[in-house]
Coordinates of C-alpha atoms and ligand atoms in Angstrom, one line a residue:
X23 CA -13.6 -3.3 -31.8
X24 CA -15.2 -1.2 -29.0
X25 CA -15.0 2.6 -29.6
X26 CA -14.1 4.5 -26.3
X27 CA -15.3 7.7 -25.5
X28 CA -14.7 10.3 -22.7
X29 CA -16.9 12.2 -20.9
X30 CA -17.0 15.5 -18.6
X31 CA -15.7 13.5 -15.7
X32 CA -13.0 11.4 -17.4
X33 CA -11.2 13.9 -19.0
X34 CA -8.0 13.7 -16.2
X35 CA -7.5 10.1 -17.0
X36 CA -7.6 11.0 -21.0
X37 CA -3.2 10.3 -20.9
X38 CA -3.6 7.0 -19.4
X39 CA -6.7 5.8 -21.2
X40 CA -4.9 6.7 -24.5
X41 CA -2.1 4.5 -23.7
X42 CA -4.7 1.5 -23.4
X43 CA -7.2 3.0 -25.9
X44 CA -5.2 4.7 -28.8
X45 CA -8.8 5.5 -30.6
X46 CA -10.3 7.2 -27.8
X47 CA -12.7 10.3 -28.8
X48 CA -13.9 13.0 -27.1
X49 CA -17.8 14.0 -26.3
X50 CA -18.4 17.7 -26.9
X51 CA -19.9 19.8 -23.9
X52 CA -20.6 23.0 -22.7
X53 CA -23.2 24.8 -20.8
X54 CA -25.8 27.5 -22.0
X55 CA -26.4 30.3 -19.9
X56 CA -29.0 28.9 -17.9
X57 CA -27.2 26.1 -16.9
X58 CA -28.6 23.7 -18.8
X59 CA -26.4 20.8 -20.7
X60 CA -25.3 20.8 -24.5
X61 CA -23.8 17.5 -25.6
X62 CA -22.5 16.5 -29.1
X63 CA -20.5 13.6 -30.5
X64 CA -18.8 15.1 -33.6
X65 CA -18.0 11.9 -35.0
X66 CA -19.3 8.6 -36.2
X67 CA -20.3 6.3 -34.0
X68 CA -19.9 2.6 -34.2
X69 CA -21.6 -0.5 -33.4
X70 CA -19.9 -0.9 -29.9
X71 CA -19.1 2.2 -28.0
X72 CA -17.6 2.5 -24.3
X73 CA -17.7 5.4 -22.5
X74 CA -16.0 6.9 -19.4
X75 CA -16.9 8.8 -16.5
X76 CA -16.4 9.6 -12.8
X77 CA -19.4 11.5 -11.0
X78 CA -16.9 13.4 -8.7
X79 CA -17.6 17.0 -7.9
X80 CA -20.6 17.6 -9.4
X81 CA -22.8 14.2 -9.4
X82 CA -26.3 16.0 -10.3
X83 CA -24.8 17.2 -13.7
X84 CA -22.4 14.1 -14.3
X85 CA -25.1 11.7 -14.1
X86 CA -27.3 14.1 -16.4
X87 CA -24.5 14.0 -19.0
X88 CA -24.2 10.5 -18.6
X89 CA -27.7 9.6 -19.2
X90 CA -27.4 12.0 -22.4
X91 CA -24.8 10.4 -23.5
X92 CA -26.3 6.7 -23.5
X93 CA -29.6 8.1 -25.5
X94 CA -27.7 9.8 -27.8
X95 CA -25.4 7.1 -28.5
X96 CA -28.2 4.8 -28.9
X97 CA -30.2 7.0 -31.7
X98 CA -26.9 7.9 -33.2
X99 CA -27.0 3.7 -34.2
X100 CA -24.9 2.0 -31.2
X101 CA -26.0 -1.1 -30.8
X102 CA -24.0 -2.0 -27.6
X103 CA -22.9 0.5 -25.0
X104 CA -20.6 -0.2 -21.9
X105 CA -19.2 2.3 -19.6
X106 CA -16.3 2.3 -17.4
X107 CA -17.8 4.9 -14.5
X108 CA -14.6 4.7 -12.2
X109 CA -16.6 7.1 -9.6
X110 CA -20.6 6.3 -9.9
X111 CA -22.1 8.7 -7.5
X112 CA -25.5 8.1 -5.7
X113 CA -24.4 4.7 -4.3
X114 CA -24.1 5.3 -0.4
X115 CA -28.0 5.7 0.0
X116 CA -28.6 1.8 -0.6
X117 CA -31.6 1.2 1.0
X118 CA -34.4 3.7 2.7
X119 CA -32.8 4.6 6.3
X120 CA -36.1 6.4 7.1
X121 CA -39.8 6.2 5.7
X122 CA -39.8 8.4 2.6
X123 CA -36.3 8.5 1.6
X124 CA -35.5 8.1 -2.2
X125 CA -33.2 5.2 -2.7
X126 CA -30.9 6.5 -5.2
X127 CA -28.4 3.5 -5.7
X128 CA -31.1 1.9 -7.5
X129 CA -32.7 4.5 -9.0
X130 CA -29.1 5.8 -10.6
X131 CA -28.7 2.1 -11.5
X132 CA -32.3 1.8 -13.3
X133 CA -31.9 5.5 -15.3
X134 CA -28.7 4.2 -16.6
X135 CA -30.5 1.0 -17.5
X136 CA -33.6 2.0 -18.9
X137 CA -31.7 4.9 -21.0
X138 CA -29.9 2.1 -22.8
X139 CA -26.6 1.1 -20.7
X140 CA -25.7 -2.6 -21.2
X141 CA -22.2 -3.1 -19.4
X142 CA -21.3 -0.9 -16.3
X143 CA -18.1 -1.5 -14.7
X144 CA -17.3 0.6 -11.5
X145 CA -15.0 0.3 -8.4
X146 CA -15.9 -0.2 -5.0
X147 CA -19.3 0.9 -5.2
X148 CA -21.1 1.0 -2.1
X149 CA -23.4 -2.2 -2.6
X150 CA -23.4 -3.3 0.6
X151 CA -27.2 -3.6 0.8
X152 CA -26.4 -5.9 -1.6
X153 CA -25.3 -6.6 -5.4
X154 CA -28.4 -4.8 -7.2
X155 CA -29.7 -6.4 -10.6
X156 CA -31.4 -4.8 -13.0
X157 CA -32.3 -7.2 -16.3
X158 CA -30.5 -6.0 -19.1
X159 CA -27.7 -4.4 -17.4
X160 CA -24.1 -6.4 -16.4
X161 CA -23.0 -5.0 -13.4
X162 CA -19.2 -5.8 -12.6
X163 CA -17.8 -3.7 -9.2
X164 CA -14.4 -4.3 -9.1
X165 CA -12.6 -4.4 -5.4
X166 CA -9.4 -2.5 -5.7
X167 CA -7.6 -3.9 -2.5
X168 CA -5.3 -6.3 -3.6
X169 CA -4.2 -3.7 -6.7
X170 CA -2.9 -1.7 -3.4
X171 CA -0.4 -3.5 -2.2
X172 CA 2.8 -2.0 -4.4
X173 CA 2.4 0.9 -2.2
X174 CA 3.1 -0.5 1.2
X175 CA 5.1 -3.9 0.3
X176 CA 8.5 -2.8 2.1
X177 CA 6.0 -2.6 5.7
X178 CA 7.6 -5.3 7.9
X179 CA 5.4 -7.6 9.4
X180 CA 5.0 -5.2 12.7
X181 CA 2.4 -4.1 10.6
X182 CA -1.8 -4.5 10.2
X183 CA -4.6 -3.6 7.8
X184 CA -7.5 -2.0 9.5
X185 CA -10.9 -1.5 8.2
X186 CA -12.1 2.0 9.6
X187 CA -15.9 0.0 9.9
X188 CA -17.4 -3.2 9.4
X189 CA -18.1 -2.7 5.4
X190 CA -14.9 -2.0 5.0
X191 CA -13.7 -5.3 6.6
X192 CA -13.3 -7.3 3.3
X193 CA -11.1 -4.9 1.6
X194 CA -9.0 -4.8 4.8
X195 CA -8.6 -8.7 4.5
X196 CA -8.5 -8.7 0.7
X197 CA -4.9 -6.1 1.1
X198 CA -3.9 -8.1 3.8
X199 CA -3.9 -11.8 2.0
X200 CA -1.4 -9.7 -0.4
X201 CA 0.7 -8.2 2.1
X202 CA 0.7 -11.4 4.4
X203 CA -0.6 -9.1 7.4
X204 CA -3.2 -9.2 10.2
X205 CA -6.2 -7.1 9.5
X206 CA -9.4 -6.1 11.8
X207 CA -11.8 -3.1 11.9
X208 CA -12.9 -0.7 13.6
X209 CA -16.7 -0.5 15.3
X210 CA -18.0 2.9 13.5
X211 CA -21.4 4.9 14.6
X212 CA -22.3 7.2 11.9
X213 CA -24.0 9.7 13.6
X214 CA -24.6 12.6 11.0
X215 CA -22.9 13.8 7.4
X216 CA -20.1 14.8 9.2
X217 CA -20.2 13.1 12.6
X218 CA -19.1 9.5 13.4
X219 CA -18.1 7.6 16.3
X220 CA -15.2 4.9 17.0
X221 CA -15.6 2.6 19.5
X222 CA -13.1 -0.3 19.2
X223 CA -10.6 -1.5 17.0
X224 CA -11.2 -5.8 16.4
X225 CA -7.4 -6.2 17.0
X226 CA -4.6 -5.4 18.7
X227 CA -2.5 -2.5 16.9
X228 CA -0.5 -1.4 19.8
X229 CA 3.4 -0.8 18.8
X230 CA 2.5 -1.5 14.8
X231 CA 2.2 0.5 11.8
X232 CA -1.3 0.5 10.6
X233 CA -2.8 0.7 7.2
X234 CA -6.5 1.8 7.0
X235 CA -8.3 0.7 4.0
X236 CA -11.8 2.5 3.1
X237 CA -13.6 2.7 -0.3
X238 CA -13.8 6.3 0.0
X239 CA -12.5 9.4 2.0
X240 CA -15.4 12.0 2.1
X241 CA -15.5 14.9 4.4
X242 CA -12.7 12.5 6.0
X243 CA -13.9 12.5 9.0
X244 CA -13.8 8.8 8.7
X245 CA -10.4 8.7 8.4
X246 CA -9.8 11.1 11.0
X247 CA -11.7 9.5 13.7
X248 CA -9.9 6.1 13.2
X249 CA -6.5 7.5 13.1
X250 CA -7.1 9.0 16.7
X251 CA -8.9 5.5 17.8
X252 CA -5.6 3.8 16.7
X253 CA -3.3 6.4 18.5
X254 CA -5.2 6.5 21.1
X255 CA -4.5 2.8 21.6
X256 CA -0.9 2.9 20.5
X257 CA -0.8 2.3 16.8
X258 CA 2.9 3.6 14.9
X259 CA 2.9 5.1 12.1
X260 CA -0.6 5.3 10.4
X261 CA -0.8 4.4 6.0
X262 CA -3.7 5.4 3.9
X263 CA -5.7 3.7 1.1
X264 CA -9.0 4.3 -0.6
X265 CA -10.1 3.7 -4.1
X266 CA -12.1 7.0 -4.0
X267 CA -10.4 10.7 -2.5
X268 CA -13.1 12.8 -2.8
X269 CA -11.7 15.0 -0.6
X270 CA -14.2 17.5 0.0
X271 CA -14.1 21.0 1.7
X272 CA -10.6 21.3 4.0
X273 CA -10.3 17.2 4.8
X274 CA -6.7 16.9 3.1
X275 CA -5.6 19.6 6.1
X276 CA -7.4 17.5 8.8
X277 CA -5.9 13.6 7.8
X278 CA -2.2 15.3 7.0
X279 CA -2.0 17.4 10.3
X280 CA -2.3 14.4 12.3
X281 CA 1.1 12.9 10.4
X282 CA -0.2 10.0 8.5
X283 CA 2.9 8.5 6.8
X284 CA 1.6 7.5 3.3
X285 CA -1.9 8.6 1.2
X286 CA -2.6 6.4 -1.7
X287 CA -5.6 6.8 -3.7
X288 CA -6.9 5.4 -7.5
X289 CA -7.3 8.1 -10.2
X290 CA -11.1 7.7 -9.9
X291 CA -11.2 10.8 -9.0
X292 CA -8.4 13.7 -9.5
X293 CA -6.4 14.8 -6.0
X294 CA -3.1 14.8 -4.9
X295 CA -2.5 11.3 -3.9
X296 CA -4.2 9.3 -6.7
X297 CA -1.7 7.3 -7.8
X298 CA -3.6 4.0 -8.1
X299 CA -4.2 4.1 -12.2
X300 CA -7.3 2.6 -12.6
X301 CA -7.0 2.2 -16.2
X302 CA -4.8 -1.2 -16.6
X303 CA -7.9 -2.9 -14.6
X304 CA -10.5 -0.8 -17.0
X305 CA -8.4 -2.7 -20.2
X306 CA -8.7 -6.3 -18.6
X307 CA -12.0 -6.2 -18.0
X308 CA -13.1 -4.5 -21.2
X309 CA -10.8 -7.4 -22.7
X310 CA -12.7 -9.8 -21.2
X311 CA -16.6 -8.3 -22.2
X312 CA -14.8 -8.1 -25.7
X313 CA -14.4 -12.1 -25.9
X314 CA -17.7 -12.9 -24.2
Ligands
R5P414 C1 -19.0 4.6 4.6 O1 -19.8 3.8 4.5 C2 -17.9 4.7 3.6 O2 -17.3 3.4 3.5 C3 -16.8 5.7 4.1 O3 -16.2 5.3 5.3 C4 -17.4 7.0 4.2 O4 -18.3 7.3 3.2 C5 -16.3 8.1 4.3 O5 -17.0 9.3 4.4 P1 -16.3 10.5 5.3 O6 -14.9 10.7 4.7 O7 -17.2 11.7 5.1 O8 -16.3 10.0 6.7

């Protein structure tokens, strides 16, 4: 039996995960004055532990919590430790851009190994450099696509999934397999944090509703700059779905002033429109690490 555990960044999803986890416990936390992070489990811990996590908000002190945790649960005699990270920060830099740039993907992935992680599962993590391996650590990134399609199965066929850019391609086919739809994408420039371009859109969405698929909405801007691609080339009504809402500073206000019809996101990370429960996909797989 694996014994689950919460962390800072997992304690919204503490209702659902008790439904699929009845003996879930809670880490103790708090910061000194300084700043600095105390962390306790006031329990017993067994054999198998998992814990869970998202890195949203504050990713620096998530990820120094989590690494905590791992060490602590290790000299506190766990012999096999698996976490269910449903947000793991530090993945969009996945390969040095420029000369001297720290590649945190992998050196995220490689603290979490090396302090003692065995089993990480995460969704729609930004591995598009490709699937990273470190030995010693399982590594299953779960694409939430298809587990979208609830949300927008009464579109009629006048409909399309659109990736907003070309990594975002697959999870635009993957919904529209389920939904029986066209899908295409949309040729993205990144030029700065906040800054992109959109050049073209790989289909034609003129006169139909369009649903854009990303694996995360950021600053938005994303988001934003497809929806006015689309318009601009007559797309309907516009339908929104991302595994991960950030949402950061006022990028709710931009996306819902330019009338989208529909906002889903997963719970990875709290906000308004996270209504995607991760936690029924976090039991199967568990489930499945448990019979391996
Ligand atoms: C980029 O590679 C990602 O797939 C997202 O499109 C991007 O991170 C979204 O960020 P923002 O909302 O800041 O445009």
């Amino acid at each position: 039996m694996v014994q689950p555990i919460v962390l800072s960044g997992a304690l919204h999803l503490m209702n659902s995960i008790q439904k699929y986890f009845p003996n879930t416990k809670v880490a103790e936390y708090r910061y000194f004055p300084d700043n600095e992070l105390y962390l306790r489990f006031p329990f017993k811990i067994e054999d198998h532990v998992l814990i869970f996590q998202s890195m949203y908000g504050e990713p620096d002190k998530r990820l120094i919590e989590t690494l905590f945790a791992i060490h602590t649960l290790k000299d506190l005699g766990a012999k096999d430790i698996s976490a269910a990270i449903t947000y793991l920060a530090y993945t969009r830099q996945d390969r040095r851009y420029k000369e001297g740039e720290a590649v945190s993907q992998l050196i995220t992935l490689k603290m979490l190994r090396d302090a003692g992680l065995h089993r990480l599962l995460t969704f729609d993590a930004h591995f598009h450099a490709g699937m990273p391996s470190f030995e010693g650590l399982e590594i299953r990134n779960m694409k939430l696509a298809p587990r979208f399609k609830d949300f927008f199965k009464d579109l009629n066929d006048l409909s399309v999934v659109i990736g907003p850019d070309d990594d975002a391609l697959e999870l635009a086919k993957l919904l529209s397999i389920e939904l029986g739809l066209e899908h295409g994408f949309i040729e993205k420039k990144r030029l700065g944090d906040k800054d992109v371009e959109m050049r073209s859109c790989s289909i034609d969405v003129a006169g139909k509703n369009v649903i854009i698929i990303d694996d995360m909405i950021s600053t938005g801007t994303t988001i934003v700059e497809a929806i006015k691609l689309l318009k601009s080339i007559g797309a309907k009504d516009i339908y929104i779905a991302a595994t991960h809402g950030l949402f950061v500073s006022n990028s709710i206000e931009k996306i819902t002033l330019l009338g989208v019809k529909k906002i889903v996101t997963s719970n990875s990370i709290p906000n308004p429109y996270a209504f995607l429960d991760l936690l029924p996909s976090i039991h199967e797989q568990v489930s499945k690490w448990s019979e391996q």
